[in-house]
Every structure is written in structure tokens, then in C-alpha cells.
Amino acid sequence: MTRSVHLIINPRAGRGRARKALPSVLAGLRTGWKDIDLQVQQTSSPTDAKARVKAAAQRLLSNVDEKNPPALLVMGGDGMVSLGLDAVAGTPVRLGVIPVGTGNDFARGTGLPNTADKAVAAIVAGLERPVDLMQVEGALVGGARRRWVGSVVSTGYDALVNRRTNRRVVDVGPVAYGLDALIELAKFQPMNYRMTIDGVRRDEVAMLVAVGNAGFIGGGMHVCPDASPTDGLLDLTIVHPVGRGTLLRLLPSMYDGSFRKDPAVETLRARQVTIDGDRMFGMADGEELGKVPLECTCEAGILWLMGADA
């Protein structure tokens, strides 16, 4: 029986790496999947990508075969992944991720292969499993009230760094996040948080509060080191007020998660977290999310993810 598969690619992802990888990806899909109706579309802008992913998901949902469920494949970075999550979470459509972006934090946090060819091989092998996502509600960018998040909602210092990196006019490659972290550090002041964690109010002054589903930000920073996308819970990392020198010392150890050993770092788990505070906004999956307050809820097993071994 023929399987419906739509591949949406951002050809500019990974500084053009996506465009170069496309021929081998198509060959791998057509060789590995014998009976598929493969539709391929390349995006021209973020707005075009959003429209194409949404339309592809709607077409796939219009004719679902439960024994051979359709698949939406997104090829690019975390921005493309985010569009895919919003399009198919809570539906029988499978999501396949072919990571060719700069950060690839969702793929890293969910244990997906880290190259395009390996990702295709895992997808056509039939590997899949249900994974959790974070549902975020609030006054979000673009007028939305709800969005699905795969990795982390950042608010404090980490959000400021992410936004600065996104707004860079000159592309300096993978070093951008580290460079922008130093720039923001020079002027950063601890922030006043007002949180509700599983119904319990908690006010904190902190450098950052990260709420994680899969745990990575900034192209490999393991800001929520114990986060699991299959445990039905969100992981919180709170970095309490420290001097700039201490925060600078902690930054490199965020890549392996060992920063959590510092006494200024607190980690905990919850199913639902509301983040509010002064002069604060949210970033998620590498993109601007919206203004606080943001209500974050873990929805267990809401997405069928391809290429992930159970």
C-alpha cells in the first residue's frame, strides 16, 4: 500500500548545507521506501515555510490510513522542526526530522541521528515512538494563543542571548551564541520572576529560569541536563543570582551539563509551570515566543516522532 510522505526543506538551513544534502536525502528515501507517494517542496522564506508545512499537514490528514500512517518530513534547523510540531502534534501523522541546521537542538535532545543520511536511514527503517511536547499558552508572537515547544522555553539571560543571536546582521557561524553571551553578560542584571509550579506560587530573583522538554538550547548547551522527552514532566533549571565572573565560568560547563553542580543552580520537575516577571519575554526552539506570562504544560506522548528508537 502506498504511503503518503511530504518533505518540506529549507534550502538555506545550515548555511546552505540543506541544499547540498537534498539529492542524497531523496535517493535514500526513494531507495529505502519502495511504495511511497513522495511530495517535495522547498521554502523561500519563513512565512512561506509556515504556509507550506501547514498545507502539507492538512493534505496528509485528509486521507489517513491507520495501518500505514502518513509522514511529514522537515529538513532544516530547529525553526523547521517547530513548524512541524505545530502542524502534526496530536494527530496520527508521523513527524520525521532531517537535521541540517546550525543548532539542531530538538534532534539532539530527542536522541535523533545527527546527520541527514543517518536520519533518513533511521526513518526508512521504521523507527518511531511517541514523545512529549510542551504546550505553551499566552500572548504569543504572531497573535497565536498556543504553541508546541520541543526543547526549552528560555526567559532570562539565556533568552536575551538567543534574541541577540537571531538579530545578527552578519553571520559568524557557530561561535555567534558564545560571542553574544559575552556581550549580554556585560550589562545583565538578575531578573524578578513570579512563577507558579504545579499550583504553588514561587517568587525568585534569578539569572535565568529554563523550562525544558528535551533540554538543549544554543546549539548544544544542556541547560536542562535531566530533561527527558518521554517522562511526562517538564524540567526546570533555576540559576540563582551570581556575579558576572561566576556566570562566565558556568557558561562552558553548560555544554556537558556539569554546571548543575554549582550551588547557585537548582533543578526540579513539574507538569505545569507559569512564568511571569519584570522586563521578561520568552524564546523557544530558537525563535521568539512572546511576552510573559507563559503557561507551560507537558503533554505526554502527543507526537509520533520518526527516526527515534524506543
Tab-separated table of C-alpha atoms in Angstrom:
chain	number	residue	atom	x	y	z
A	1	MET	CA	0.000	0.000	0.000
A	2	THR	CA	1.325	3.459	-0.938
A	3	ARG	CA	2.373	5.722	1.916
A	4	SER	CA	1.884	9.482	1.637
A	5	VAL	CA	5.063	11.387	2.509
A	6	HIS	CA	5.633	15.133	2.263
A	7	LEU	CA	9.153	16.546	2.583
A	8	ILE	CA	9.474	20.276	3.244
A	9	ILE	CA	13.023	21.646	3.054
A	10	ASN	CA	14.580	24.962	3.957
A	11	PRO	CA	17.400	25.000	1.374
A	12	ARG	CA	19.271	27.763	3.230
A	13	ALA	CA	19.496	25.855	6.522
A	14	GLY	CA	22.965	25.165	7.852
A	15	ARG	CA	24.408	27.925	5.640
A	16	GLY	CA	23.327	26.033	2.517
A	17	ARG	CA	24.121	22.550	3.802
A	18	ALA	CA	20.496	21.538	3.325
A	19	ARG	CA	20.555	22.282	-0.405
A	20	LYS	CA	23.729	20.239	-0.875
A	21	ALA	CA	22.333	17.293	1.085
A	22	LEU	CA	18.983	17.155	-0.721
A	23	PRO	CA	19.971	14.792	-3.601
A	24	SER	CA	21.305	12.121	-1.227
A	25	VAL	CA	18.284	12.533	1.054
A	26	LEU	CA	15.878	11.989	-1.843
A	27	ALA	CA	17.860	8.967	-3.026
A	28	GLY	CA	17.798	7.483	0.460
A	29	LEU	CA	14.061	7.982	0.848
A	30	ARG	CA	13.197	6.525	-2.561
A	31	THR	CA	15.520	3.564	-2.129
A	32	GLY	CA	14.508	2.791	1.448
A	33	TRP	CA	10.757	3.277	0.971
A	34	LYS	CA	9.537	1.295	-2.024
A	35	ASP	CA	5.862	2.240	-2.011
A	36	ILE	CA	5.588	5.946	-1.257
A	37	ASP	CA	3.947	8.965	-2.804
A	38	LEU	CA	6.711	11.474	-2.098
A	39	GLN	CA	5.958	15.180	-2.457
A	40	VAL	CA	8.914	17.568	-2.109
A	41	GLN	CA	8.749	21.324	-1.595
A	42	GLN	CA	11.465	23.901	-0.982
A	43	THR	CA	10.698	27.016	1.037
A	44	SER	CA	11.632	30.572	0.104
A	45	SER	CA	11.085	32.408	3.408
A	46	PRO	CA	9.910	31.788	6.987
A	47	THR	CA	6.374	32.829	6.016
A	48	ASP	CA	6.413	30.525	3.012
A	49	ALA	CA	7.765	27.673	5.165
A	50	LYS	CA	4.942	28.056	7.676
A	51	ALA	CA	2.313	28.024	4.940
A	52	ARG	CA	3.816	25.018	3.160
A	53	VAL	CA	4.181	22.922	6.322
A	54	LYS	CA	0.632	23.705	7.420
A	55	ALA	CA	-0.820	22.917	3.993
A	56	ALA	CA	1.151	19.675	3.740
A	57	ALA	CA	-0.103	18.523	7.140
A	58	GLN	CA	-3.698	19.302	6.175
A	59	ARG	CA	-3.360	17.276	2.973
A	60	LEU	CA	-1.894	14.336	4.872
A	61	LEU	CA	-4.676	14.484	7.458
A	62	SER	CA	-7.360	14.457	4.776
A	63	ASN	CA	-6.698	10.794	3.986
A	64	VAL	CA	-5.180	8.919	6.915
A	65	ASP	CA	-4.519	5.195	6.647
A	66	GLU	CA	-4.104	3.995	10.243
A	67	LYS	CA	-2.176	0.885	9.126
A	68	ASN	CA	0.230	2.967	7.059
A	69	PRO	CA	0.097	6.472	8.572
A	70	PRO	CA	1.287	9.435	6.505
A	71	ALA	CA	4.540	11.219	7.268
A	72	LEU	CA	5.598	14.845	7.282
A	73	LEU	CA	9.366	15.239	6.966
A	74	VAL	CA	11.019	18.571	7.756
A	75	MET	CA	14.562	19.224	6.604
A	76	GLY	CA	16.330	22.197	8.139
A	77	GLY	CA	17.049	23.543	11.595
A	78	ASP	CA	15.017	23.985	14.761
A	79	GLY	CA	12.802	26.581	13.093
A	80	MET	CA	11.552	23.997	10.599
A	81	VAL	CA	11.119	21.473	13.410
A	82	SER	CA	8.978	23.962	15.328
A	83	LEU	CA	6.668	24.367	12.326
A	84	GLY	CA	6.371	20.596	12.064
A	85	LEU	CA	5.487	20.221	15.735
A	86	ASP	CA	2.705	22.776	15.484
A	87	ALA	CA	1.348	21.125	12.340
A	88	VAL	CA	1.077	17.476	13.424
A	89	ALA	CA	1.197	17.235	17.244
A	90	GLY	CA	-1.869	15.402	18.497
A	91	THR	CA	-2.565	13.788	15.107
A	92	PRO	CA	-1.719	10.371	13.614
A	93	VAL	CA	0.686	11.983	11.127
A	94	ARG	CA	4.279	10.979	11.849
A	95	LEU	CA	6.970	13.668	12.002
A	96	GLY	CA	10.415	12.955	10.613
A	97	VAL	CA	13.296	15.358	11.271
A	98	ILE	CA	16.282	15.597	8.929
A	99	PRO	CA	18.656	17.873	10.885
A	100	VAL	CA	20.778	20.127	8.690
A	101	GLY	CA	20.540	23.362	10.664
A	102	THR	CA	23.048	25.224	12.799
A	103	GLY	CA	21.749	24.184	16.217
A	104	ASN	CA	19.646	21.012	15.803
A	105	ASP	CA	18.765	21.099	19.497
A	106	PHE	CA	15.489	19.171	19.158
A	107	ALA	CA	17.234	16.320	17.349
A	108	ARG	CA	19.973	16.280	19.976
A	109	GLY	CA	17.533	16.285	22.882
A	110	THR	CA	15.325	13.517	21.495
A	111	GLY	CA	18.201	11.235	20.529
A	112	LEU	CA	17.739	11.509	16.766
A	113	PRO	CA	20.660	10.895	14.387
A	114	ASN	CA	22.839	13.969	13.908
A	115	THR	CA	23.370	13.813	10.118
A	116	ALA	CA	20.965	13.875	7.205
A	117	ASP	CA	21.918	10.450	5.828
A	118	LYS	CA	21.702	8.761	9.226
A	119	ALA	CA	18.361	10.431	9.895
A	120	VAL	CA	16.970	9.149	6.595
A	121	ALA	CA	18.237	5.648	7.329
A	122	ALA	CA	16.513	5.645	10.730
A	123	ILE	CA	13.276	6.979	9.251
A	124	VAL	CA	13.018	4.414	6.449
A	125	ALA	CA	13.939	1.658	8.923
A	126	GLY	CA	10.594	2.324	10.585
A	127	LEU	CA	11.923	3.572	13.918
A	128	GLU	CA	9.338	5.699	15.711
A	129	ARG	CA	7.991	6.421	19.162
A	130	PRO	CA	5.582	8.800	20.896
A	131	VAL	CA	7.311	11.724	22.625
A	132	ASP	CA	6.220	14.524	24.946
A	133	LEU	CA	5.910	18.152	23.940
A	134	MET	CA	5.448	21.336	25.925
A	135	GLN	CA	2.242	23.226	25.252
A	136	VAL	CA	2.736	26.959	25.835
A	137	GLU	CA	-0.175	29.358	26.165
A	138	GLY	CA	-0.061	33.161	26.304
A	139	ALA	CA	0.136	36.244	24.123
A	140	LEU	CA	2.487	34.716	21.576
A	141	VAL	CA	4.275	36.167	18.573
A	142	GLY	CA	2.042	36.376	15.520
A	143	GLY	CA	-1.151	36.576	17.533
A	144	ALA	CA	-1.284	32.888	18.428
A	145	ARG	CA	-2.537	31.793	21.832
A	146	ARG	CA	-0.938	28.359	21.880
A	147	ARG	CA	2.217	26.752	20.552
A	148	TRP	CA	4.002	23.418	20.844
A	149	VAL	CA	7.622	23.514	22.042
A	150	GLY	CA	10.023	20.628	21.650
A	151	SER	CA	13.121	21.775	23.527
A	152	VAL	CA	13.253	24.654	26.030
A	153	VAL	CA	11.419	27.840	26.965
A	154	SER	CA	14.070	30.405	27.923
A	155	THR	CA	13.291	33.643	29.702
A	156	GLY	CA	16.213	35.316	31.492
A	157	TYR	CA	19.824	35.726	30.424
A	158	ASP	CA	19.551	32.783	28.007
A	159	ALA	CA	16.611	34.406	26.194
A	160	LEU	CA	18.478	37.696	25.778
A	161	VAL	CA	21.449	35.878	24.231
A	162	ASN	CA	19.207	33.874	21.890
A	163	ARG	CA	17.388	37.003	20.689
A	164	ARG	CA	20.642	38.856	20.067
A	165	THR	CA	21.974	35.946	18.017
A	166	ASN	CA	18.778	35.817	15.952
A	167	ARG	CA	19.037	39.514	15.159
A	168	ARG	CA	22.627	39.384	13.952
A	169	VAL	CA	23.098	41.013	10.558
A	170	VAL	CA	26.444	39.314	9.916
A	171	ASP	CA	26.532	35.508	10.108
A	172	VAL	CA	29.617	34.454	12.069
A	173	GLY	CA	28.661	30.783	12.261
A	174	PRO	CA	28.552	28.533	15.351
A	175	VAL	CA	30.553	30.982	17.513
A	176	ALA	CA	27.692	33.506	17.431
A	177	TYR	CA	25.945	32.227	20.564
A	178	GLY	CA	29.121	32.321	22.665
A	179	LEU	CA	30.035	35.781	21.417
A	180	ASP	CA	26.572	37.142	22.132
A	181	ALA	CA	26.646	35.549	25.580
A	182	LEU	CA	29.676	37.692	26.414
A	183	ILE	CA	28.048	40.848	25.057
A	184	GLU	CA	24.855	40.354	27.072
A	185	LEU	CA	26.815	39.407	30.181
A	186	ALA	CA	28.418	42.843	30.349
A	187	LYS	CA	25.080	44.548	31.033
A	188	PHE	CA	22.909	41.811	32.514
A	189	GLN	CA	21.148	42.188	35.872
A	190	PRO	CA	19.231	39.425	37.740
A	191	MET	CA	15.521	39.303	36.945
A	192	ASN	CA	12.420	39.216	39.142
A	193	TYR	CA	10.454	36.028	38.468
A	194	ARG	CA	6.902	35.234	39.510
A	195	MET	CA	6.205	31.553	38.964
A	196	THR	CA	3.508	29.010	39.686
A	197	ILE	CA	4.864	25.461	39.745
A	198	ASP	CA	2.214	22.738	39.831
A	199	GLY	CA	-0.149	25.174	41.552
A	200	VAL	CA	2.361	26.523	44.082
A	201	ARG	CA	3.372	30.197	43.825
A	202	ARG	CA	7.089	30.897	43.954
A	203	ASP	CA	8.873	34.237	43.550
A	204	GLU	CA	12.590	34.311	42.767
A	205	VAL	CA	15.321	36.678	41.726
A	206	ALA	CA	17.357	34.704	39.216
A	207	MET	CA	19.752	34.897	36.308
A	208	LEU	CA	17.529	32.560	34.343
A	209	VAL	CA	14.731	30.041	34.627
A	210	ALA	CA	14.691	27.481	31.804
A	211	VAL	CA	11.724	25.139	31.330
A	212	GLY	CA	12.733	22.094	29.329
A	213	ASN	CA	11.110	19.237	27.495
A	214	ALA	CA	14.155	17.940	25.620
A	215	GLY	CA	16.756	20.104	27.360
A	216	PHE	CA	19.091	21.790	24.817
A	217	ILE	CA	19.489	25.382	23.607
A	218	GLY	CA	22.013	27.385	21.597
A	219	GLY	CA	23.380	24.542	19.509
A	220	GLY	CA	24.252	22.121	22.283
A	221	MET	CA	24.004	23.871	25.654
A	222	HIS	CA	22.436	21.297	28.002
A	223	VAL	CA	20.570	23.820	30.104
A	224	CYS	CA	18.117	21.214	31.469
A	225	PRO	CA	20.510	18.261	31.856
A	226	ASP	CA	17.985	15.749	33.225
A	227	ALA	CA	15.212	16.507	30.744
A	228	SER	CA	13.597	13.520	29.041
A	229	PRO	CA	11.025	13.781	26.222
A	230	THR	CA	9.292	10.619	27.420
A	231	ASP	CA	8.812	11.060	31.188
A	232	GLY	CA	5.634	13.175	31.146
A	233	LEU	CA	7.307	16.011	33.056
A	234	LEU	CA	8.998	19.341	32.440
A	235	ASP	CA	12.436	20.070	33.874
A	236	LEU	CA	13.230	23.459	35.410
A	237	THR	CA	16.675	24.920	35.793
A	238	ILE	CA	16.994	27.985	38.035
A	239	VAL	CA	20.300	29.836	38.171
A	240	HIS	CA	20.152	31.974	41.291
A	241	PRO	CA	21.939	35.369	41.406
A	242	VAL	CA	25.696	35.154	40.896
A	243	GLY	CA	28.396	37.573	39.853
A	244	ARG	CA	29.285	38.025	36.201
A	245	GLY	CA	32.534	36.151	36.722
A	246	THR	CA	30.710	33.119	38.099
A	247	LEU	CA	28.187	33.132	35.262
A	248	LEU	CA	31.023	33.394	32.756
A	249	ARG	CA	32.676	30.396	34.407
A	250	LEU	CA	29.441	28.401	34.243
A	251	LEU	CA	28.783	29.003	30.540
A	252	PRO	CA	31.273	26.464	29.101
A	253	SER	CA	30.061	23.772	31.516
A	254	MET	CA	26.512	24.171	30.204
A	255	TYR	CA	27.532	22.143	27.155
A	256	ASP	CA	28.032	18.976	29.189
A	257	GLY	CA	25.521	19.776	31.940
A	258	SER	CA	28.138	19.845	34.703
A	259	PHE	CA	27.188	23.441	35.604
A	260	ARG	CA	24.389	21.961	37.691
A	261	LYS	CA	26.953	21.064	40.382
A	262	ASP	CA	27.357	24.740	41.252
A	263	PRO	CA	25.435	25.719	44.430
A	264	ALA	CA	23.737	28.562	42.556
A	265	VAL	CA	21.967	26.091	40.276
A	266	GLU	CA	18.680	24.455	41.257
A	267	THR	CA	16.832	21.819	39.223
A	268	LEU	CA	13.340	20.446	39.721
A	269	ARG	CA	10.480	18.818	37.817
A	270	ALA	CA	6.834	19.678	37.314
A	271	ARG	CA	3.977	19.035	34.949
A	272	GLN	CA	2.858	22.654	34.656
A	273	VAL	CA	4.748	25.918	35.117
A	274	THR	CA	3.622	29.514	34.644
A	275	ILE	CA	6.424	32.032	34.133
A	276	ASP	CA	5.907	35.742	34.726
A	277	GLY	CA	8.149	38.606	35.721
A	278	ASP	CA	9.503	42.072	35.042
A	279	ARG	CA	11.030	43.084	31.640
A	280	MET	CA	10.823	39.498	30.501
A	281	PHE	CA	9.999	37.628	27.295
A	282	GLY	CA	10.220	34.032	26.136
A	283	MET	CA	12.287	32.249	23.485
A	284	ALA	CA	11.609	28.671	22.414
A	285	ASP	CA	13.252	26.295	19.946
A	286	GLY	CA	15.500	29.135	18.822
A	287	GLU	CA	12.670	31.545	17.989
A	288	GLU	CA	10.953	34.421	19.798
A	289	LEU	CA	7.933	33.049	21.646
A	290	GLY	CA	6.153	36.034	23.171
A	291	LYS	CA	5.658	38.081	26.299
A	292	VAL	CA	5.101	36.670	29.767
A	293	PRO	CA	3.040	35.326	31.401
A	294	LEU	CA	3.583	31.980	29.699
A	295	GLU	CA	1.817	28.839	30.865
A	296	CYS	CA	3.853	25.722	30.076
A	297	THR	CA	2.309	22.256	30.314
A	298	CYS	CA	3.794	18.874	29.487
A	299	GLU	CA	1.590	16.801	27.173
A	300	ALA	CA	2.821	13.222	27.334
A	301	GLY	CA	3.218	11.220	24.130
A	302	ILE	CA	1.486	13.850	21.993
A	303	LEU	CA	3.789	13.490	18.959
A	304	TRP	CA	4.716	10.454	16.850
A	305	LEU	CA	8.410	11.024	16.084
A	306	MET	CA	10.114	9.053	13.332
A	307	GLY	CA	13.753	8.029	13.450
A	308	ALA	CA	13.744	7.718	17.242
A	309	ASP	CA	14.439	4.281	18.668
A	310	ALA	CA	12.232	3.344	21.605
